Amino acid sequence: MRHRMDPPTHRIIVDERERRSGIPDLLKSVDINVEVKTLPIGDYIVAHETVVERKSLPDLISSVFDGRLYDQCDRLRENFEHPIILMEGNVDEIDDIIENPLTFYGAVSRIALDFKIPIIPTPSAAHTAKLLVSMCLKKDRAAGPFLKKIKKSNDVQKQQLSSLSSLPGVGEKLAGRMLEKFGTPLRTFNASSAELSKVAGLGPSRAKKIRKMLDTKSSLHKKGNQSTLQE
């Protein structure tokens, strides 16, 4: 006589972009009920009010420079009681990924101290899956619905401060002073190093680093794009 297997009782909601990571398949292999959806915030919802944003080391570093990181932290904090950032990869490789590791550690410190979001490191996707399972088993599944309507951030000033805070060596206070001096983020980005150095607390050295970062051509740039834009 065949016995009917009970369905998995623990569930994790996974953002559809995480399919390629292989983590959803690892979760299914240990009888976690995986629901794949398009999540506006985060990559995994492991329990009521508990969301996990998974970032590989290269993605975490690039999100610092393009301004995504702090905006994501704002939205995670605004919409979930227990946001978590999961940092996946070998930290020993930071020196090979970024010229100045202090920029990386400054960003990590800001996440932990200013946003009060815990950062948990894992060495690989397999260990990430184990951590997600552990979180899922620890949380009370009956506390309420996983999914909810996510509020969209429409605070322009907060977005402006976030974009400027992504610049090398710039925190929220310096970002505020930049806006006081130049009026808009665009004017700040277009300012010369001499003009930037006049912002109180910034100085010539940091101003040069900011200009170097803004003016250095990205390795992602394709030669054909420039001619297309000029037509």
PDB file of C-alpha atoms in Angstrom:
ATOM      1  CA  MET A   1       0.000   0.000   0.000  1.00  0.00           C
ATOM      2  CA  ARG A   2       1.431   3.353  -1.054  1.00  0.00           C
ATOM      3  CA  HIS A   3       1.410   6.176   1.441  1.00  0.00           C
ATOM      4  CA  ARG A   4       0.727   9.672   0.226  1.00  0.00           C
ATOM      5  CA  MET A   5       3.636  12.023   0.950  1.00  0.00           C
ATOM      6  CA  ASP A   6       2.741  15.210   2.795  1.00  0.00           C
ATOM      7  CA  PRO A   7       3.682  18.391   0.940  1.00  0.00           C
ATOM      8  CA  PRO A   8       6.560  20.506   2.280  1.00  0.00           C
ATOM      9  CA  THR A   9       5.392  22.543   5.263  1.00  0.00           C
ATOM     10  CA  HIS A  10       8.094  25.220   5.168  1.00  0.00           C
ATOM     11  CA  ARG A  11       8.154  27.750   2.380  1.00  0.00           C
ATOM     12  CA  ILE A  12      10.407  30.444   1.012  1.00  0.00           C
ATOM     13  CA  ILE A  13       9.378  32.975  -1.608  1.00  0.00           C
ATOM     14  CA  VAL A  14      12.140  33.489  -4.170  1.00  0.00           C
ATOM     15  CA  ASP A  15      12.617  36.300  -6.648  1.00  0.00           C
ATOM     16  CA  GLU A  16      12.557  34.946 -10.210  1.00  0.00           C
ATOM     17  CA  ARG A  17      15.987  36.448 -10.951  1.00  0.00           C
ATOM     18  CA  GLU A  18      17.489  34.040  -8.424  1.00  0.00           C
ATOM     19  CA  ARG A  19      16.732  30.998 -10.587  1.00  0.00           C
ATOM     20  CA  ARG A  20      20.182  31.180 -12.208  1.00  0.00           C
ATOM     21  CA  SER A  21      21.949  31.030  -8.846  1.00  0.00           C
ATOM     22  CA  GLY A  22      20.895  27.394  -8.376  1.00  0.00           C
ATOM     23  CA  ILE A  23      19.754  28.177  -4.843  1.00  0.00           C
ATOM     24  CA  PRO A  24      16.021  27.522  -5.484  1.00  0.00           C
ATOM     25  CA  ASP A  25      16.866  23.967  -6.625  1.00  0.00           C
ATOM     26  CA  LEU A  26      18.980  23.427  -3.505  1.00  0.00           C
ATOM     27  CA  LEU A  27      16.053  24.575  -1.347  1.00  0.00           C
ATOM     28  CA  LYS A  28      13.672  22.196  -3.115  1.00  0.00           C
ATOM     29  CA  SER A  29      16.077  19.301  -2.573  1.00  0.00           C
ATOM     30  CA  VAL A  30      15.561  19.579   1.204  1.00  0.00           C
ATOM     31  CA  ASP A  31      11.751  19.736   0.911  1.00  0.00           C
ATOM     32  CA  ILE A  32      11.337  23.505   1.172  1.00  0.00           C
ATOM     33  CA  ASN A  33       8.235  24.728  -0.635  1.00  0.00           C
ATOM     34  CA  VAL A  34       9.702  27.274  -3.070  1.00  0.00           C
ATOM     35  CA  GLU A  35       7.389  29.881  -4.587  1.00  0.00           C
ATOM     36  CA  VAL A  36       9.009  31.859  -7.408  1.00  0.00           C
ATOM     37  CA  LYS A  37       7.609  35.352  -7.877  1.00  0.00           C
ATOM     38  CA  THR A  38       8.732  38.807  -8.993  1.00  0.00           C
ATOM     39  CA  LEU A  39       9.712  40.547  -5.765  1.00  0.00           C
ATOM     40  CA  PRO A  40       9.931  44.367  -5.783  1.00  0.00           C
ATOM     41  CA  ILE A  41      12.332  44.237  -2.830  1.00  0.00           C
ATOM     42  CA  GLY A  42      14.800  41.556  -1.761  1.00  0.00           C
ATOM     43  CA  ASP A  43      15.587  38.116  -3.141  1.00  0.00           C
ATOM     44  CA  TYR A  44      14.120  35.750  -0.523  1.00  0.00           C
ATOM     45  CA  ILE A  45      11.247  36.110   1.915  1.00  0.00           C
ATOM     46  CA  VAL A  46      11.888  33.429   4.520  1.00  0.00           C
ATOM     47  CA  ALA A  47       9.152  34.365   7.008  1.00  0.00           C
ATOM     48  CA  HIS A  48       6.679  37.075   7.865  1.00  0.00           C
ATOM     49  CA  GLU A  49       8.535  40.437   7.910  1.00  0.00           C
ATOM     50  CA  THR A  50      11.865  38.712   7.179  1.00  0.00           C
ATOM     51  CA  VAL A  51      13.461  39.469   3.812  1.00  0.00           C
ATOM     52  CA  VAL A  52      16.922  38.577   2.549  1.00  0.00           C
ATOM     53  CA  GLU A  53      18.856  40.512  -0.086  1.00  0.00           C
ATOM     54  CA  ARG A  54      21.587  38.249  -1.517  1.00  0.00           C
ATOM     55  CA  LYS A  55      24.646  39.950  -2.955  1.00  0.00           C
ATOM     56  CA  SER A  56      27.797  38.457  -4.371  1.00  0.00           C
ATOM     57  CA  LEU A  57      30.922  40.430  -3.457  1.00  0.00           C
ATOM     58  CA  PRO A  58      31.282  41.984  -6.956  1.00  0.00           C
ATOM     59  CA  ASP A  59      27.589  42.956  -6.971  1.00  0.00           C
ATOM     60  CA  LEU A  60      27.832  44.461  -3.484  1.00  0.00           C
ATOM     61  CA  ILE A  61      30.819  46.566  -4.512  1.00  0.00           C
ATOM     62  CA  SER A  62      29.264  47.718  -7.802  1.00  0.00           C
ATOM     63  CA  SER A  63      26.047  48.641  -5.990  1.00  0.00           C
ATOM     64  CA  VAL A  64      28.075  50.967  -3.752  1.00  0.00           C
ATOM     65  CA  PHE A  65      29.414  52.880  -6.738  1.00  0.00           C
ATOM     66  CA  ASP A  66      26.218  53.080  -8.774  1.00  0.00           C
ATOM     67  CA  GLY A  67      24.090  54.194  -5.817  1.00  0.00           C
ATOM     68  CA  ARG A  68      21.829  51.134  -5.640  1.00  0.00           C
ATOM     69  CA  LEU A  69      23.003  49.846  -2.280  1.00  0.00           C
ATOM     70  CA  TYR A  70      21.773  52.557   0.061  1.00  0.00           C
ATOM     71  CA  ASP A  71      18.501  52.978  -1.801  1.00  0.00           C
ATOM     72  CA  GLN A  72      17.918  49.231  -1.429  1.00  0.00           C
ATOM     73  CA  CYS A  73      18.732  49.455   2.292  1.00  0.00           C
ATOM     74  CA  ASP A  74      16.225  52.288   2.675  1.00  0.00           C
ATOM     75  CA  ARG A  75      13.478  50.260   1.013  1.00  0.00           C
ATOM     76  CA  LEU A  76      14.316  47.079   2.922  1.00  0.00           C
ATOM     77  CA  ARG A  77      14.153  48.945   6.222  1.00  0.00           C
ATOM     78  CA  GLU A  78      10.970  50.838   5.312  1.00  0.00           C
ATOM     79  CA  ASN A  79       9.022  47.753   4.253  1.00  0.00           C
ATOM     80  CA  PHE A  80      10.246  44.882   6.453  1.00  0.00           C
ATOM     81  CA  GLU A  81      10.797  44.582  10.172  1.00  0.00           C
ATOM     82  CA  HIS A  82      13.665  42.106   9.747  1.00  0.00           C
ATOM     83  CA  PRO A  83      15.750  42.861   6.635  1.00  0.00           C
ATOM     84  CA  ILE A  84      19.004  40.939   6.176  1.00  0.00           C
ATOM     85  CA  ILE A  85      21.820  41.333   3.649  1.00  0.00           C
ATOM     86  CA  LEU A  86      23.541  38.096   2.737  1.00  0.00           C
ATOM     87  CA  MET A  87      27.080  38.611   1.413  1.00  0.00           C
ATOM     88  CA  GLU A  88      28.179  35.646  -0.696  1.00  0.00           C
ATOM     89  CA  GLY A  89      31.778  34.991  -1.691  1.00  0.00           C
ATOM     90  CA  ASN A  90      35.381  34.854  -0.545  1.00  0.00           C
ATOM     91  CA  VAL A  91      36.221  38.042   1.362  1.00  0.00           C
ATOM     92  CA  ASP A  92      39.934  37.394   0.741  1.00  0.00           C
ATOM     93  CA  GLU A  93      39.299  38.336  -2.905  1.00  0.00           C
ATOM     94  CA  ILE A  94      38.307  41.924  -2.059  1.00  0.00           C
ATOM     95  CA  ASP A  95      41.821  43.216  -2.792  1.00  0.00           C
ATOM     96  CA  ASP A  96      41.528  41.814  -6.324  1.00  0.00           C
ATOM     97  CA  ILE A  97      38.070  43.301  -6.914  1.00  0.00           C
ATOM     98  CA  ILE A  98      38.476  46.850  -5.596  1.00  0.00           C
ATOM     99  CA  GLU A  99      41.422  49.232  -5.492  1.00  0.00           C
ATOM    100  CA  ASN A 100      40.629  50.599  -2.038  1.00  0.00           C
ATOM    101  CA  PRO A 101      39.102  47.976   0.326  1.00  0.00           C
ATOM    102  CA  LEU A 102      38.263  50.750   2.810  1.00  0.00           C
ATOM    103  CA  THR A 103      35.477  51.818   0.453  1.00  0.00           C
ATOM    104  CA  PHE A 104      33.983  48.341   0.769  1.00  0.00           C
ATOM    105  CA  TYR A 105      34.316  48.203   4.538  1.00  0.00           C
ATOM    106  CA  GLY A 106      32.942  51.731   4.843  1.00  0.00           C
ATOM    107  CA  ALA A 107      29.816  50.625   2.981  1.00  0.00           C
ATOM    108  CA  VAL A 108      29.463  47.480   5.104  1.00  0.00           C
ATOM    109  CA  SER A 109      29.866  49.546   8.281  1.00  0.00           C
ATOM    110  CA  ARG A 110      27.219  51.991   7.145  1.00  0.00           C
ATOM    111  CA  ILE A 111      24.732  49.203   6.459  1.00  0.00           C
ATOM    112  CA  ALA A 112      25.260  47.757   9.921  1.00  0.00           C
ATOM    113  CA  LEU A 113      25.468  51.003  11.913  1.00  0.00           C
ATOM    114  CA  ASP A 114      23.270  53.497  10.058  1.00  0.00           C
ATOM    115  CA  PHE A 115      20.608  51.209   8.607  1.00  0.00           C
ATOM    116  CA  LYS A 116      20.779  48.639  11.436  1.00  0.00           C
ATOM    117  CA  ILE A 117      20.680  45.813   8.886  1.00  0.00           C
ATOM    118  CA  PRO A 118      22.687  42.685   9.774  1.00  0.00           C
ATOM    119  CA  ILE A 119      25.148  41.406   7.172  1.00  0.00           C
ATOM    120  CA  ILE A 120      25.758  37.661   7.103  1.00  0.00           C
ATOM    121  CA  PRO A 121      28.636  36.248   5.009  1.00  0.00           C
ATOM    122  CA  THR A 122      28.483  32.887   3.224  1.00  0.00           C
ATOM    123  CA  PRO A 123      31.248  31.348   1.079  1.00  0.00           C
ATOM    124  CA  SER A 124      29.043  29.816  -1.632  1.00  0.00           C
ATOM    125  CA  ALA A 125      25.524  29.239  -2.978  1.00  0.00           C
ATOM    126  CA  ALA A 126      25.351  25.892  -1.162  1.00  0.00           C
ATOM    127  CA  HIS A 127      25.997  27.560   2.183  1.00  0.00           C
ATOM    128  CA  THR A 128      23.574  30.349   1.294  1.00  0.00           C
ATOM    129  CA  ALA A 129      20.845  27.740   0.795  1.00  0.00           C
ATOM    130  CA  LYS A 130      21.636  26.161   4.184  1.00  0.00           C
ATOM    131  CA  LEU A 131      21.399  29.561   5.877  1.00  0.00           C
ATOM    132  CA  LEU A 132      18.050  30.312   4.215  1.00  0.00           C
ATOM    133  CA  VAL A 133      16.690  26.951   5.341  1.00  0.00           C
ATOM    134  CA  SER A 134      17.851  27.674   8.888  1.00  0.00           C
ATOM    135  CA  MET A 135      16.099  31.067   8.862  1.00  0.00           C
ATOM    136  CA  CYS A 136      12.925  29.508   7.497  1.00  0.00           C
ATOM    137  CA  LEU A 137      12.843  26.825  10.211  1.00  0.00           C
ATOM    138  CA  LYS A 138      13.504  29.297  13.023  1.00  0.00           C
ATOM    139  CA  LYS A 139      10.752  31.777  12.144  1.00  0.00           C
ATOM    140  CA  ASP A 140       7.095  31.423  13.085  1.00  0.00           C
ATOM    141  CA  ARG A 141       5.276  30.569   9.851  1.00  0.00           C
ATOM    142  CA  ALA A 142       1.866  31.365  11.329  1.00  0.00           C
ATOM    143  CA  ALA A 143       2.684  34.996  12.103  1.00  0.00           C
ATOM    144  CA  GLY A 144       1.028  36.337   8.974  1.00  0.00           C
ATOM    145  CA  PRO A 145       1.172  36.522   5.186  1.00  0.00           C
ATOM    146  CA  PHE A 146       4.570  36.596   3.516  1.00  0.00           C
ATOM    147  CA  LEU A 147       3.692  38.931   0.693  1.00  0.00           C
ATOM    148  CA  LYS A 148       2.390  42.445   1.108  1.00  0.00           C
ATOM    149  CA  LYS A 149       2.032  45.590  -0.891  1.00  0.00           C
ATOM    150  CA  ILE A 150       5.403  47.336  -1.044  1.00  0.00           C
ATOM    151  CA  LYS A 151       5.486  51.071  -0.640  1.00  0.00           C
ATOM    152  CA  LYS A 152       7.330  52.918  -3.372  1.00  0.00           C
ATOM    153  CA  SER A 153       9.869  55.471  -2.238  1.00  0.00           C
ATOM    154  CA  ASN A 154       8.953  58.921  -3.535  1.00  0.00           C
ATOM    155  CA  ASP A 155      11.117  60.995  -1.194  1.00  0.00           C
ATOM    156  CA  VAL A 156      13.210  62.850  -3.780  1.00  0.00           C
ATOM    157  CA  GLN A 157      15.594  64.355  -1.238  1.00  0.00           C
ATOM    158  CA  LYS A 158      16.304  60.929   0.254  1.00  0.00           C
ATOM    159  CA  GLN A 159      17.021  59.576  -3.233  1.00  0.00           C
ATOM    160  CA  GLN A 160      19.310  62.541  -3.955  1.00  0.00           C
ATOM    161  CA  LEU A 161      21.259  61.993  -0.721  1.00  0.00           C
ATOM    162  CA  SER A 162      21.494  58.278  -1.477  1.00  0.00           C
ATOM    163  CA  SER A 163      22.916  58.862  -4.972  1.00  0.00           C
ATOM    164  CA  LEU A 164      25.560  61.289  -3.676  1.00  0.00           C
ATOM    165  CA  SER A 165      26.425  59.044  -0.717  1.00  0.00           C
ATOM    166  CA  SER A 166      27.552  56.407  -3.224  1.00  0.00           C
ATOM    167  CA  LEU A 167      30.536  58.603  -4.162  1.00  0.00           C
ATOM    168  CA  PRO A 168      33.938  57.609  -2.695  1.00  0.00           C
ATOM    169  CA  GLY A 169      34.359  58.879   0.863  1.00  0.00           C
ATOM    170  CA  VAL A 170      30.968  60.607   0.953  1.00  0.00           C
ATOM    171  CA  GLY A 171      28.471  60.011   3.738  1.00  0.00           C
ATOM    172  CA  GLU A 172      25.030  61.505   4.242  1.00  0.00           C
ATOM    173  CA  LYS A 173      26.357  64.668   5.944  1.00  0.00           C
ATOM    174  CA  LEU A 174      28.748  65.449   3.098  1.00  0.00           C
ATOM    175  CA  ALA A 175      26.027  64.615   0.586  1.00  0.00           C
ATOM    176  CA  GLY A 176      23.806  67.186   2.303  1.00  0.00           C
ATOM    177  CA  ARG A 177      26.532  69.826   2.077  1.00  0.00           C
ATOM    178  CA  MET A 178      26.967  69.051  -1.609  1.00  0.00           C
ATOM    179  CA  LEU A 179      23.266  69.643  -2.225  1.00  0.00           C
ATOM    180  CA  GLU A 180      23.440  72.883  -0.235  1.00  0.00           C
ATOM    181  CA  LYS A 181      26.288  74.099  -2.455  1.00  0.00           C
ATOM    182  CA  PHE A 182      25.312  72.812  -5.899  1.00  0.00           C
ATOM    183  CA  GLY A 183      21.530  72.468  -5.624  1.00  0.00           C
ATOM    184  CA  THR A 184      21.102  69.181  -7.537  1.00  0.00           C
ATOM    185  CA  PRO A 185      22.962  65.855  -7.866  1.00  0.00           C
ATOM    186  CA  LEU A 186      23.537  66.543 -11.583  1.00  0.00           C
ATOM    187  CA  ARG A 187      25.337  69.815 -10.874  1.00  0.00           C
ATOM    188  CA  THR A 188      27.371  68.044  -8.214  1.00  0.00           C
ATOM    189  CA  PHE A 189      28.417  65.296 -10.636  1.00  0.00           C
ATOM    190  CA  ASN A 190      29.404  67.959 -13.195  1.00  0.00           C
ATOM    191  CA  ALA A 191      31.433  70.029 -10.712  1.00  0.00           C
ATOM    192  CA  SER A 192      35.211  70.214 -11.135  1.00  0.00           C
ATOM    193  CA  SER A 193      37.569  68.850  -8.486  1.00  0.00           C
ATOM    194  CA  ALA A 194      38.391  72.440  -7.503  1.00  0.00           C
ATOM    195  CA  GLU A 195      34.697  73.206  -6.969  1.00  0.00           C
ATOM    196  CA  LEU A 196      34.127  69.956  -5.062  1.00  0.00           C
ATOM    197  CA  SER A 197      37.093  70.628  -2.779  1.00  0.00           C
ATOM    198  CA  LYS A 198      35.350  73.772  -1.522  1.00  0.00           C
ATOM    199  CA  VAL A 199      32.583  71.690   0.084  1.00  0.00           C
ATOM    200  CA  ALA A 200      33.211  71.813   3.834  1.00  0.00           C
ATOM    201  CA  GLY A 201      34.887  68.619   5.028  1.00  0.00           C
ATOM    202  CA  LEU A 202      35.582  67.237   1.550  1.00  0.00           C
ATOM    203  CA  GLY A 203      39.047  68.578   0.680  1.00  0.00           C
ATOM    204  CA  PRO A 204      41.198  68.359  -2.490  1.00  0.00           C
ATOM    205  CA  SER A 205      42.270  64.718  -2.083  1.00  0.00           C
ATOM    206  CA  ARG A 206      38.739  63.324  -1.820  1.00  0.00           C
ATOM    207  CA  ALA A 207      37.524  65.686  -4.551  1.00  0.00           C
ATOM    208  CA  LYS A 208      40.149  64.265  -6.948  1.00  0.00           C
ATOM    209  CA  LYS A 209      39.121  60.681  -6.109  1.00  0.00           C
ATOM    210  CA  ILE A 210      35.480  61.542  -6.815  1.00  0.00           C
ATOM    211  CA  ARG A 211      36.335  63.134 -10.154  1.00  0.00           C
ATOM    212  CA  LYS A 212      38.554  60.181 -11.083  1.00  0.00           C
ATOM    213  CA  MET A 213      35.737  57.738 -10.356  1.00  0.00           C
ATOM    214  CA  LEU A 214      33.185  59.797 -12.321  1.00  0.00           C
ATOM    215  CA  ASP A 215      35.498  60.365 -15.300  1.00  0.00           C
ATOM    216  CA  THR A 216      36.982  56.858 -15.645  1.00  0.00           C
ATOM    217  CA  LYS A 217      35.422  54.978 -18.542  1.00  0.00           C
ATOM    218  CA  SER A 218      33.659  51.818 -17.420  1.00  0.00           C
ATOM    219  CA  SER A 219      34.848  48.442 -18.669  1.00  0.00           C
ATOM    220  CA  LEU A 220      31.163  47.726 -19.390  1.00  0.00           C
ATOM    221  CA  HIS A 221      31.084  50.460 -22.043  1.00  0.00           C
ATOM    222  CA  LYS A 222      30.860  49.202 -25.618  1.00  0.00           C
ATOM    223  CA  LYS A 223      32.592  51.129 -28.381  1.00  0.00           C
ATOM    224  CA  GLY A 224      29.536  51.072 -30.629  1.00  0.00           C
ATOM    225  CA  ASN A 225      27.359  52.867 -28.078  1.00  0.00           C
ATOM    226  CA  GLN A 226      29.052  56.250 -28.455  1.00  0.00           C
ATOM    227  CA  SER A 227      28.559  56.485 -32.209  1.00  0.00           C
ATOM    228  CA  THR A 228      24.947  55.402 -31.861  1.00  0.00           C
ATOM    229  CA  LEU A 229      24.236  58.132 -29.331  1.00  0.00           C
ATOM    230  CA  GLN A 230      25.821  60.798 -31.512  1.00  0.00           C
ATOM    231  CA  GLU A 231      23.674  60.018 -34.549  1.00  0.00           C
TER     232      GLU A 231
END
